[in-house]
GROMACS .gro file of C-alpha atoms in nm:
model
  468
    1MET     CA    1  -1.282  13.907  -3.112
    2ILE     CA    2  -1.256  13.687  -2.809
    3PHE     CA    3  -1.622  13.743  -2.732
    4CYS     CA    4  -1.726  13.655  -3.084
    5LEU     CA    5  -1.526  13.336  -3.078
    6PHE     CA    6  -1.688  13.245  -2.750
    7LEU     CA    7  -2.033  13.298  -2.899
    8MET     CA    8  -1.955  13.089  -3.206
    9ARG     CA    9  -1.842  12.779  -3.017
   10PRO     CA   10  -2.190  12.693  -2.878
   11ASN     CA   11  -2.336  12.708  -3.227
   12ARG     CA   12  -2.090  12.450  -3.346
   13LYS     CA   13  -2.176  12.222  -3.052
   14LYS     CA   14  -2.547  12.260  -3.120
   15ARG     CA   15  -2.501  12.166  -3.481
   16GLY     CA   16  -2.303  11.855  -3.384
   17LEU     CA   17  -2.559  11.750  -3.127
   18TYR     CA   18  -2.845  11.801  -3.373
   19LYS     CA   19  -2.670  11.594  -3.639
   20PHE     CA   20  -2.596  11.316  -3.391
   21PHE     CA   21  -2.953  11.290  -3.268
   22GLN     CA   22  -3.087  11.305  -3.624
   23GLU     CA   23  -2.874  11.004  -3.728
   24LYS     CA   24  -2.977  10.814  -3.413
   25GLN     CA   25  -3.345  10.878  -3.488
   26GLN     CA   26  -3.301  10.743  -3.841
   27GLU     CA   27  -3.147  10.419  -3.703
   28ILE     CA   28  -3.442  10.374  -3.466
   29ASN     CA   29  -3.687  10.424  -3.749
   30LYS     CA   30  -3.511  10.158  -3.952
   31THR     CA   31  -3.551   9.895  -3.674
   32LYS     CA   32  -3.917   9.975  -3.611
   33GLU     CA   33  -4.185   9.740  -3.753
   34VAL     CA   34  -4.560   9.743  -3.762
   35ILE     CA   35  -4.675   9.481  -3.507
   36VAL     CA   36  -5.048   9.423  -3.473
   37LEU     CA   37  -5.080   9.068  -3.339
   38ASP     CA   38  -5.050   8.974  -2.975
   39PRO     CA   39  -4.717   8.818  -2.868
   40LYS     CA   40  -4.850   8.461  -2.835
   41ARG     CA   41  -5.007   8.459  -3.180
   42SER     CA   42  -4.701   8.621  -3.335
   43ASN     CA   43  -4.466   8.373  -3.164
   44ALA     CA   44  -4.674   8.074  -3.279
   45ILE     CA   45  -4.672   8.195  -3.640
   46ASN     CA   46  -4.298   8.258  -3.634
   47ILE     CA   47  -4.237   7.905  -3.501
   48GLY     CA   48  -4.464   7.757  -3.768
   49MET     CA   49  -4.284   7.946  -4.042
   50THR     CA   50  -3.962   7.761  -3.961
   51LYS     CA   51  -4.122   7.435  -4.086
   52LEU     CA   52  -4.252   7.591  -4.407
   53PRO     CA   53  -4.080   7.705  -4.727
   54PRO     CA   54  -4.008   8.079  -4.779
   55PRO     CA   55  -4.321   8.298  -4.787
   56ARG     CA   56  -4.256   8.412  -5.144
   57SER     CA   57  -4.293   8.050  -5.273
   58ILE     CA   58  -4.593   7.951  -5.058
   59LYS     CA   59  -4.854   8.135  -5.261
   60ALA     CA   60  -4.750   7.980  -5.594
   61ALA     CA   61  -4.732   7.632  -5.437
   62ILE     CA   62  -5.085   7.661  -5.297
   63LEU     CA   63  -5.230   7.783  -5.625
   64LYS     CA   64  -5.064   7.499  -5.818
   65MET     CA   65  -5.109   7.240  -5.539
   66ASP     CA   66  -4.747   7.137  -5.573
   67PRO     CA   67  -4.666   6.859  -5.321
   68THR     CA   68  -4.292   6.896  -5.383
   69VAL     CA   69  -4.292   7.238  -5.213
   70ILE     CA   70  -4.544   7.176  -4.932
   71ASN     CA   71  -4.611   6.830  -4.792
   72ARG     CA   72  -4.900   6.699  -4.582
   73GLU     CA   73  -4.755   6.831  -4.256
   74GLY     CA   74  -4.711   7.174  -4.410
   75ILE     CA   75  -5.077   7.181  -4.515
   76GLU     CA   76  -5.184   7.091  -4.161
   77LYS     CA   77  -4.962   7.368  -4.025
   78LEU     CA   78  -5.115   7.619  -4.267
   79MET     CA   79  -5.463   7.515  -4.160
   80THR     CA   80  -5.381   7.627  -3.804
   81MET     CA   81  -5.228   7.956  -3.922
   82LEU     CA   82  -5.514   8.086  -4.137
   83PRO     CA   83  -5.574   8.458  -4.080
   84SER     CA   84  -5.914   8.570  -3.961
   85ASP     CA   85  -6.103   8.864  -4.109
   86GLU     CA   86  -6.034   9.074  -3.801
   87GLU     CA   87  -5.657   9.013  -3.820
   88ARG     CA   88  -5.652   9.091  -4.190
   89ASN     CA   89  -5.838   9.421  -4.137
   90LYS     CA   90  -5.605   9.527  -3.855
   91ILE     CA   91  -5.292   9.454  -4.059
   92GLN     CA   92  -5.426   9.647  -4.361
   93GLU     CA   93  -5.523   9.949  -4.145
   94ALA     CA   94  -5.182   9.956  -3.975
   95GLN     CA   95  -5.005   9.931  -4.309
   96SER     CA   96  -5.207  10.222  -4.451
   97ALA     CA   97  -5.146  10.429  -4.138
   98CYS     CA   98  -4.768  10.375  -4.146
   99PRO     CA   99  -4.674  10.314  -4.508
  100ASP     CA  100  -4.306  10.390  -4.441
  101LEU     CA  101  -4.266  10.122  -4.173
  102PRO     CA  102  -4.232   9.756  -4.270
  103LEU     CA  103  -4.464   9.489  -4.136
  104GLY     CA  104  -4.351   9.228  -3.888
  105SER     CA  105  -4.266   8.879  -4.013
  106ALA     CA  106  -4.587   8.726  -3.872
  107GLU     CA  107  -4.802   9.010  -4.005
  108GLN     CA  108  -4.642   8.993  -4.349
  109PHE     CA  109  -4.697   8.613  -4.360
  110LEU     CA  110  -5.067   8.646  -4.268
  111LEU     CA  111  -5.112   8.921  -4.525
  112THR     CA  112  -4.960   8.693  -4.791
  113LEU     CA  113  -5.200   8.412  -4.699
  114ALA     CA  114  -5.495   8.655  -4.700
  115SER     CA  115  -5.412   8.752  -5.057
  116ILE     CA  116  -5.493   8.394  -5.176
  117SER     CA  117  -5.857   8.360  -5.276
  118GLU     CA  118  -6.056   8.079  -5.108
  119LEU     CA  119  -5.753   7.961  -4.910
  120PRO     CA  120  -5.943   7.726  -4.670
  121ALA     CA  121  -6.120   7.554  -4.961
  122ARG     CA  122  -5.791   7.510  -5.149
  123LEU     CA  123  -5.615   7.359  -4.848
  124LYS     CA  124  -5.901   7.117  -4.770
  125LEU     CA  125  -5.923   7.004  -5.131
  126TRP     CA  126  -5.546   6.957  -5.143
  127SER     CA  127  -5.538   6.757  -4.818
  128PHE     CA  128  -5.820   6.530  -4.941
  129LYS     CA  129  -5.622   6.461  -5.257
  130LEU     CA  130  -5.309   6.365  -5.059
  131ASP     CA  131  -5.492   6.155  -4.799
  132TYR     CA  132  -5.732   5.959  -5.017
  133GLU     CA  133  -5.495   5.677  -5.118
  134ASN     CA  134  -5.390   5.601  -4.760
  135VAL     CA  135  -5.750   5.613  -4.637
  136GLU     CA  136  -5.860   5.376  -4.913
  137LYS     CA  137  -5.591   5.126  -4.811
  138GLU     CA  138  -5.694   5.151  -4.446
  139ILE     CA  139  -6.049   5.055  -4.545
  140ALA     CA  140  -5.989   4.799  -4.820
  141GLU     CA  141  -5.708   4.588  -4.667
  142PRO     CA  142  -5.890   4.488  -4.344
  143LEU     CA  143  -6.204   4.403  -4.542
  144MET     CA  144  -5.998   4.183  -4.772
  145ASP     CA  145  -5.830   4.011  -4.475
  146LEU     CA  146  -6.165   3.942  -4.311
  147MET     CA  147  -6.313   3.797  -4.630
  148GLN     CA  148  -6.009   3.575  -4.692
  149GLY     CA  149  -6.000   3.462  -4.328
  150ILE     CA  150  -6.365   3.354  -4.340
  151GLU     CA  151  -6.305   3.147  -4.653
  152ILE     CA  152  -5.992   2.989  -4.503
  153LEU     CA  153  -6.168   2.884  -4.183
  154LYS     CA  154  -6.463   2.739  -4.372
  155THR     CA  155  -6.239   2.519  -4.587
  156ASN     CA  156  -5.968   2.438  -4.333
  157ARG     CA  157  -5.969   2.069  -4.235
  158THR     CA  158  -5.766   2.118  -3.921
  159PHE     CA  159  -6.010   2.378  -3.786
  160LYS     CA  160  -6.304   2.149  -3.856
  161ALA     CA  161  -6.125   1.854  -3.694
  162ILE     CA  162  -6.047   2.058  -3.382
  163LEU     CA  163  -6.406   2.179  -3.344
  164GLY     CA  164  -6.549   1.829  -3.401
  165THR     CA  165  -6.304   1.665  -3.159
  166LEU     CA  166  -6.364   1.930  -2.894
  167LEU     CA  167  -6.740   1.881  -2.926
  168SER     CA  168  -6.703   1.502  -2.888
  169VAL     CA  169  -6.479   1.543  -2.581
  170GLY     CA  170  -6.730   1.783  -2.426
  171ILE     CA  171  -7.019   1.541  -2.487
  172PHE     CA  172  -6.818   1.258  -2.330
  173LEU     CA  173  -6.716   1.457  -2.024
  174ASN     CA  174  -7.054   1.616  -1.960
  175GLY     CA  175  -7.252   1.304  -2.042
  176ALA     CA  176  -7.508   1.500  -2.241
  177GLU     CA  177  -7.575   1.511  -2.612
  178VAL     CA  178  -7.545   1.865  -2.754
  179LYS     CA  179  -7.530   2.005  -3.105
  180GLY     CA  180  -7.256   2.260  -3.049
  181PHE     CA  181  -7.080   2.495  -2.809
  182GLN     CA  182  -7.014   2.866  -2.790
  183ILE     CA  183  -6.709   2.987  -2.978
  184GLU     CA  184  -6.595   3.182  -2.670
  185TYR     CA  185  -6.518   2.848  -2.504
  186LEU     CA  186  -6.202   2.821  -2.719
  187ALA     CA  187  -6.037   3.076  -2.490
  188LYS     CA  188  -6.099   2.849  -2.186
  189VAL     CA  189  -5.965   2.525  -2.338
  190PRO     CA  190  -5.600   2.584  -2.227
  191GLU     CA  191  -5.719   2.654  -1.871
  192VAL     CA  192  -5.912   2.327  -1.816
  193LYS     CA  193  -5.683   2.054  -1.672
  194ASP     CA  194  -5.723   1.690  -1.574
  195THR     CA  195  -5.697   1.569  -1.215
  196VAL     CA  196  -5.430   1.301  -1.267
  197HIS     CA  197  -5.141   1.438  -1.474
  198LYS     CA  198  -5.249   1.805  -1.461
  199HIS     CA  199  -5.237   1.829  -1.839
  200SER     CA  200  -5.462   2.084  -2.004
  201LEU     CA  201  -5.757   1.988  -2.220
  202LEU     CA  202  -5.569   2.141  -2.512
  203HIS     CA  203  -5.286   1.893  -2.454
  204HIS     CA  204  -5.524   1.596  -2.482
  205LEU     CA  205  -5.697   1.762  -2.778
  206CYS     CA  206  -5.365   1.780  -2.965
  207HIS     CA  207  -5.300   1.411  -2.897
  208ILE     CA  208  -5.642   1.309  -3.027
  209VAL     CA  209  -5.630   1.531  -3.337
  210MET     CA  210  -5.279   1.417  -3.429
  211ASP     CA  211  -5.378   1.054  -3.379
  212LYS     CA  212  -5.703   1.064  -3.576
  213PHE     CA  213  -5.597   1.321  -3.835
  214PRO     CA  214  -5.229   1.270  -3.924
  215ASP     CA  215  -5.249   1.525  -4.204
  216SER     CA  216  -5.352   1.807  -3.967
  217THR     CA  217  -5.139   2.121  -3.935
  218ASP     CA  218  -5.063   2.371  -3.661
  219LEU     CA  219  -5.353   2.595  -3.786
  220TYR     CA  220  -5.182   2.921  -3.685
  221SER     CA  221  -4.958   2.939  -3.991
  222GLU     CA  222  -5.261   2.905  -4.220
  223ILE     CA  223  -5.480   3.184  -4.081
  224GLY     CA  224  -5.261   3.491  -4.115
  225ALA     CA  225  -5.556   3.690  -4.252
  226ILE     CA  226  -5.756   3.620  -3.934
  227THR     CA  227  -5.464   3.735  -3.720
  228ARG     CA  228  -5.438   4.063  -3.912
  229ALA     CA  229  -5.814   4.118  -3.897
  230SER     CA  230  -5.810   4.072  -3.519
  231ARG     CA  231  -5.605   4.393  -3.483
  232VAL     CA  232  -5.859   4.615  -3.665
  233ASP     CA  233  -6.170   4.779  -3.526
  234PHE     CA  234  -6.433   4.738  -3.799
  235GLY     CA  235  -6.658   4.991  -3.632
  236GLU     CA  236  -6.394   5.258  -3.699
  237ILE     CA  237  -6.369   5.139  -4.059
  238ALA     CA  238  -6.740   5.203  -4.111
  239ALA     CA  239  -6.703   5.550  -3.957
  240THR     CA  240  -6.399   5.623  -4.174
  241LEU     CA  241  -6.590   5.518  -4.485
  242SER     CA  242  -6.877   5.755  -4.410
  243LYS     CA  243  -6.630   6.035  -4.329
  244VAL     CA  244  -6.449   5.989  -4.662
  245GLU     CA  245  -6.780   6.002  -4.842
  246GLN     CA  246  -6.865   6.333  -4.674
  247GLU     CA  247  -6.521   6.477  -4.753
  248CYS     CA  248  -6.558   6.379  -5.117
  249ARG     CA  249  -6.889   6.563  -5.140
  250ALA     CA  250  -6.737   6.867  -4.969
  251SER     CA  251  -6.444   6.857  -5.213
  252PHE     CA  252  -6.683   6.896  -5.504
  253ASP     CA  253  -6.822   7.208  -5.338
  254HIS     CA  254  -6.471   7.343  -5.275
  255LEU     CA  255  -6.380   7.291  -5.638
  256LYS     CA  256  -6.688   7.486  -5.747
  257THR     CA  257  -6.600   7.782  -5.523
  258ILE     CA  258  -6.238   7.781  -5.643
  259SER     CA  259  -6.342   7.769  -6.010
  260LYS     CA  260  -6.548   8.090  -5.963
  261HIS     CA  261  -6.226   8.284  -5.896
  262ASP     CA  262  -5.977   8.096  -6.117
  263GLY     CA  263  -6.201   8.004  -6.406
  264ALA     CA  264  -6.129   7.709  -6.635
  265THR     CA  265  -5.772   7.592  -6.570
  266ALA     CA  266  -5.574   7.272  -6.610
  267ILE     CA  267  -5.577   7.216  -6.234
  268LYS     CA  268  -5.956   7.238  -6.229
  269SER     CA  269  -5.993   6.969  -6.498
  270LYS     CA  270  -5.746   6.738  -6.321
  271MET     CA  271  -5.918   6.781  -5.986
  272SER     CA  272  -6.264   6.721  -6.134
  273GLU     CA  273  -6.143   6.392  -6.289
  274PHE     CA  274  -5.979   6.293  -5.963
  275LEU     CA  275  -6.292   6.360  -5.759
  276ALA     CA  276  -6.511   6.167  -6.003
  277ASP     CA  277  -6.279   5.866  -5.976
  278CYS     CA  278  -6.278   5.894  -5.596
  279ALA     CA  279  -6.659   5.900  -5.589
  280GLU     CA  280  -6.677   5.578  -5.789
  281ARG     CA  281  -6.421   5.412  -5.566
  282ILE     CA  282  -6.605   5.515  -5.252
  283VAL     CA  283  -6.931   5.368  -5.388
  284VAL     CA  284  -6.749   5.040  -5.459
  285LEU     CA  285  -6.596   5.040  -5.109
  286GLY     CA  286  -6.940   5.081  -4.958
  287LYS     CA  287  -7.072   4.781  -5.149
  288VAL     CA  288  -6.770   4.571  -5.053
  289HIS     CA  289  -6.814   4.664  -4.689
  290ARG     CA  290  -7.178   4.558  -4.688
  291ARG     CA  291  -7.107   4.227  -4.860
  292VAL     CA  292  -6.818   4.140  -4.631
  293MET     CA  293  -7.025   4.210  -4.322
  294ASN     CA  294  -7.306   3.992  -4.460
  295ARG     CA  295  -7.057   3.711  -4.515
  296PHE     CA  296  -6.934   3.754  -4.160
  297ASN     CA  297  -7.290   3.724  -4.027
  298LYS     CA  298  -7.337   3.402  -4.226
  299PHE     CA  299  -7.007   3.273  -4.090
  300CYS     CA  300  -7.130   3.339  -3.735
  301LEU     CA  301  -7.440   3.132  -3.809
  302TRP     CA  302  -7.213   2.859  -3.954
  303LEU     CA  303  -7.024   2.852  -3.625
  304GLY     CA  304  -7.349   2.803  -3.436
  305ILE     CA  305  -7.387   3.149  -3.288
  306PRO     CA  306  -7.756   3.228  -3.221
  307LEU     CA  307  -7.928   3.468  -3.455
  308HIS     CA  308  -7.998   3.726  -3.186
  309LYS     CA  309  -7.624   3.740  -3.100
  310VAL     CA  310  -7.495   3.769  -3.455
  311GLN     CA  311  -7.554   4.144  -3.479
  312LEU     CA  312  -7.378   4.194  -3.144
  313THR     CA  313  -7.072   3.990  -3.241
  314LYS     CA  314  -6.780   4.207  -3.349
  315PRO     CA  315  -6.549   4.072  -3.621
  316ASN     CA  316  -6.227   4.169  -3.447
  317GLU     CA  317  -6.330   3.996  -3.121
  318LEU     CA  318  -6.420   3.671  -3.297
  319CYS     CA  319  -6.098   3.680  -3.500
  320ARG     CA  320  -5.898   3.747  -3.184
  321ILE     CA  321  -6.047   3.441  -3.010
  322VAL     CA  322  -5.965   3.215  -3.305
  323SER     CA  323  -5.616   3.362  -3.349
  324GLU     CA  324  -5.519   3.328  -2.983
  325PHE     CA  325  -5.654   2.972  -2.968
  326SER     CA  326  -5.461   2.875  -3.281
  327LEU     CA  327  -5.142   3.019  -3.132
  328GLU     CA  328  -5.191   2.816  -2.812
  329TYR     CA  329  -5.268   2.510  -3.023
  330ARG     CA  330  -4.946   2.548  -3.220
  331THR     CA  331  -4.726   2.579  -2.910
  332THR     CA  332  -4.896   2.284  -2.739
  333ARG     CA  333  -4.873   2.075  -3.055
  334GLU     CA  334  -4.500   2.138  -3.083
  335ARG     CA  335  -4.456   2.037  -2.720
  336VAL     CA  336  -4.653   1.717  -2.776
  337ILE     CA  337  -4.446   1.632  -3.084
  338GLN     CA  338  -4.125   1.675  -2.882
  339GLN     CA  339  -4.257   1.444  -2.610
  340LEU     CA  340  -4.352   1.180  -2.867
  341HIS     CA  341  -4.007   1.194  -3.025
  342LYS     CA  342  -3.844   1.156  -2.685
  343LYS     CA  343  -4.059   0.854  -2.601
  344ALA     CA  344  -3.984   0.694  -2.938
  345SER     CA  345  -3.611   0.741  -2.897
  346HIS     CA  346  -3.632   0.602  -2.543
  347ARG     CA  347  -3.810   0.292  -2.670
  348GLU     CA  348  -3.546   0.242  -2.936
  349ARG     CA  349  -3.272   0.265  -2.675
  350ASN     CA  350  -3.448   0.008  -2.460
  351LYS     CA  351  -3.475  -0.232  -2.754
  352THR     CA  352  -3.106  -0.214  -2.837
  353ARG     CA  353  -2.974  -0.195  -2.482
  354GLY     CA  354  -2.700  -0.462  -2.427
  355LYS     CA  355  -2.682  -0.547  -2.796
  356MET     CA  356  -2.506  -0.248  -2.941
  357ILE     CA  357  -2.152  -0.357  -2.848
  358THR     CA  358  -2.178  -0.702  -3.005
  359GLU     CA  359  -2.355  -0.570  -3.313
  360VAL     CA  360  -2.105  -0.292  -3.370
  361GLY     CA  361  -1.811  -0.530  -3.315
  362LYS     CA  362  -1.918  -0.772  -3.587
  363ILE     CA  363  -1.672  -0.768  -3.874
  364ASP     CA  364  -1.656  -0.992  -4.171
  365LYS     CA  365  -1.353  -1.217  -4.135
  366GLN     CA  366  -1.302  -1.261  -4.505
  367ASP     CA  367  -1.287  -0.886  -4.562
  368ALA     CA  368  -1.045  -0.845  -4.275
  369ASP     CA  369  -0.823  -1.122  -4.408
  370THR     CA  370  -0.811  -0.971  -4.754
  371GLU     CA  371  -0.720  -0.630  -4.612
  372LEU     CA  372  -0.442  -0.781  -4.403
  373ARG     CA  373  -0.306  -0.971  -4.700
  374GLN     CA  374  -0.304  -0.656  -4.909
  375LEU     CA  375  -0.114  -0.471  -4.641
  376LEU     CA  376   0.137  -0.753  -4.595
  377ASP     CA  377   0.197  -0.808  -4.966
  378LYS     CA  378   0.319  -0.452  -5.006
  379ASP     CA  379   0.644  -0.531  -4.815
  380PRO     CA  380   0.870  -0.800  -4.985
  381SER     CA  381   1.040  -0.883  -4.655
  382HIS     CA  382   0.721  -1.056  -4.542
  383ASN     CA  383   0.783  -1.351  -4.773
  384ARG     CA  384   1.101  -1.449  -4.590
  385VAL     CA  385   0.923  -1.433  -4.257
  386PHE     CA  386   0.639  -1.648  -4.388
  387SER     CA  387   0.884  -1.911  -4.524
  388TRP     CA  388   1.067  -1.931  -4.193
  389ARG     CA  389   0.743  -1.949  -3.995
  390ASN     CA  390   0.608  -2.222  -4.221
  391GLN     CA  391   0.911  -2.443  -4.143
  392CYS     CA  392   0.853  -2.394  -3.771
  393ARG     CA  393   0.488  -2.470  -3.817
  394HIS     CA  394   0.558  -2.802  -3.991
  395SER     CA  395   0.805  -2.904  -3.723
  396LEU     CA  396   0.562  -2.816  -3.445
  397GLY     CA  397   0.282  -2.990  -3.626
  398ASN     CA  398   0.481  -3.309  -3.655
  399THR     CA  399   0.584  -3.310  -3.289
  400ASN     CA  400   0.263  -3.202  -3.124
  401GLY     CA  401   0.020  -3.339  -3.377
  402VAL     CA  402  -0.160  -3.000  -3.416
  403HIS     CA  403  -0.267  -2.898  -3.766
  404MET     CA  404  -0.345  -2.532  -3.851
  405SER     CA  405  -0.498  -2.387  -4.164
  406ASN     CA  406  -0.313  -2.162  -4.404
  407ASP     CA  407  -0.541  -1.862  -4.331
  408ASP     CA  408  -0.472  -1.883  -3.958
  409ASP     CA  409  -0.101  -1.914  -4.021
  410GLU     CA  410  -0.096  -1.605  -4.239
  411LEU     CA  411  -0.288  -1.404  -3.979
  412ILE     CA  412  -0.051  -1.515  -3.703
  413GLU     CA  413   0.253  -1.434  -3.914
  414SER     CA  414   0.121  -1.086  -3.993
  415LEU     CA  415   0.054  -1.019  -3.625
  416VAL     CA  416   0.400  -1.143  -3.531
  417LYS     CA  417   0.558  -0.918  -3.788
  418THR     CA  418   0.367  -0.610  -3.670
  419VAL     CA  419   0.461  -0.687  -3.309
  420THR     CA  420   0.828  -0.735  -3.393
  421ALA     CA  421   0.825  -0.416  -3.599
  422THR     CA  422   0.679  -0.214  -3.315
  423THR     CA  423   0.909  -0.363  -3.055
  424GLY     CA  424   1.208  -0.305  -3.280
  425ALA     CA  425   1.112   0.056  -3.324
  426ASN     CA  426   1.062   0.102  -2.952
  427THR     CA  427   1.396  -0.057  -2.852
  428ARG     CA  428   1.651   0.194  -2.743
  429THR     CA  429   1.978   0.210  -2.931
  430THR     CA  430   2.170   0.308  -2.620
  431GLN     CA  431   2.126   0.163  -2.275
  432ARG     CA  432   2.059   0.419  -2.013
  433GLU     CA  433   2.299   0.409  -1.720
  434ARG     CA  434   2.155   0.352  -1.380
  435LYS     CA  435   2.162   0.660  -1.167
  436ARG     CA  436   2.325   0.607  -0.832
  437THR     CA  437   2.244   0.810  -0.528
  438LYS     CA  438   2.498   1.015  -0.342
  439ASP     CA  439   2.499   0.791  -0.034
  440ALA     CA  440   2.501   0.465  -0.215
  441HIS     CA  441   2.847   0.368  -0.072
  442ARG     CA  442   2.719   0.424   0.282
  443LYS     CA  443   2.428   0.188   0.231
  444SER     CA  444   2.663  -0.076   0.101
  445LEU     CA  445   2.885  -0.035   0.406
  446ILE     CA  446   2.588  -0.072   0.635
  447LYS     CA  447   2.483  -0.389   0.459
  448ARG     CA  448   2.837  -0.528   0.483
  449SER     CA  449   2.855  -0.455   0.856
  450ARG     CA  450   2.524  -0.624   0.913
  451THR     CA  451   2.634  -0.934   0.727
  452ARG     CA  452   2.960  -0.948   0.920
  453ASP     CA  453   2.778  -0.928   1.249
  454ASN     CA  454   2.533  -1.195   1.151
  455VAL     CA  455   2.791  -1.443   1.022
  456PRO     CA  456   2.931  -1.565   1.361
  457ARG     CA  457   2.587  -1.588   1.509
  458GLN     CA  458   2.470  -1.804   1.227
  459SER     CA  459   2.783  -2.022   1.249
  460SER     CA  460   2.742  -2.069   1.624
  461SER     CA  461   2.383  -2.164   1.594
  462HIS     CA  462   2.475  -2.406   1.320
  463SER     CA  463   2.738  -2.574   1.541
  464ARG     CA  464   2.490  -2.611   1.826
  465ASN     CA  465   2.244  -2.780   1.603
  466SER     CA  466   2.511  -3.023   1.481
  467MET     CA  467   2.613  -3.115   1.833
  468SER     CA  468   2.265  -3.182   1.937
   0.00000   0.00000   0.00000
């Protein structure tokens, strides 16, 4: 029996060990996944998936082209994560070889994207639809600013006055008659200075223009379109216009390839209408671009630029020269206006110097007398004072022979009353006692001793004088 028990114990241990390892193997199989991609590719896809909606909603959003689920950045991210044919084949082979094991997150995401028919064409068509409005604004707004700026400069009186005055100053300084000057010289006007006061030519130009044309403005506040056009490269606008035209043509091809798989759907009809509208708009933009550039070339000829340099002149460079010059003109004009105001105020001070005190101190006597009488009539006690003062006046007039008018008497009486009222108010009701010092009795004793000592001397001297 003991032997049998001993033989049975190892069987129990074997069964326990077998069960333990079987459960452990099942846990390992659960954590295993089918990974086909290299670590870098898999890591990049997993990072990109964090910025995208869940994979189960991506396919429906792409088929419907729903911008509420995937935005423009999401479409760009998907364009970089498109699976290649080789990756798709590897994932499908690994899935068929191990049907029990799940696919990795990156592999499952690429397999979901591969299940969408014509995915690159759908994404490009969708991105063109989202980008077209912004691209159209980027092309149309600078062209509109350039066209408006040209019309403003042609009709602006201040700009014409500045160019005409600058031409006259140049003819006078150079001593030669010329028909015009290069527009690039506007950038050098603030740098040219006179030899006496070291003021710039722009400073003198502002003085002359303001003197001869009082209705002139600062020019910079009127050419905002030129300032905006100076920040745009019109060469890039032409390239963008041709690129949009090519993308529109490619979008028609993408729509045709998508319609082969999907057939006639509501999305196809909407996209076909959208692309037809875009094609018409692009044709109009091309015509507008050509006409605006022709107007710019005519404007260059109007400014006096030679014909062989017109094609080489860039719109943004010309607009930048005019905009920077107008900004310098505005700042210099404001400085000149401040100097003129200071000189005018200084002249006014010189005219009134020494006269302001006497002119300010002039007061109408009649108005002052009436005000004083009104103030004095409010108090009935004034009548008694006036009656008493009138008696004194008559007595003084009889003795001294001096006659005074009634108006002067009333003014004097009012002044006397105000003085007596103020002095009466200031008088103290109680007399303050004089403070005596502590040693006051000592000083008095000293004075008494001195007087006693001096008395006999004075008496003796007095007796001597009498005897003599």
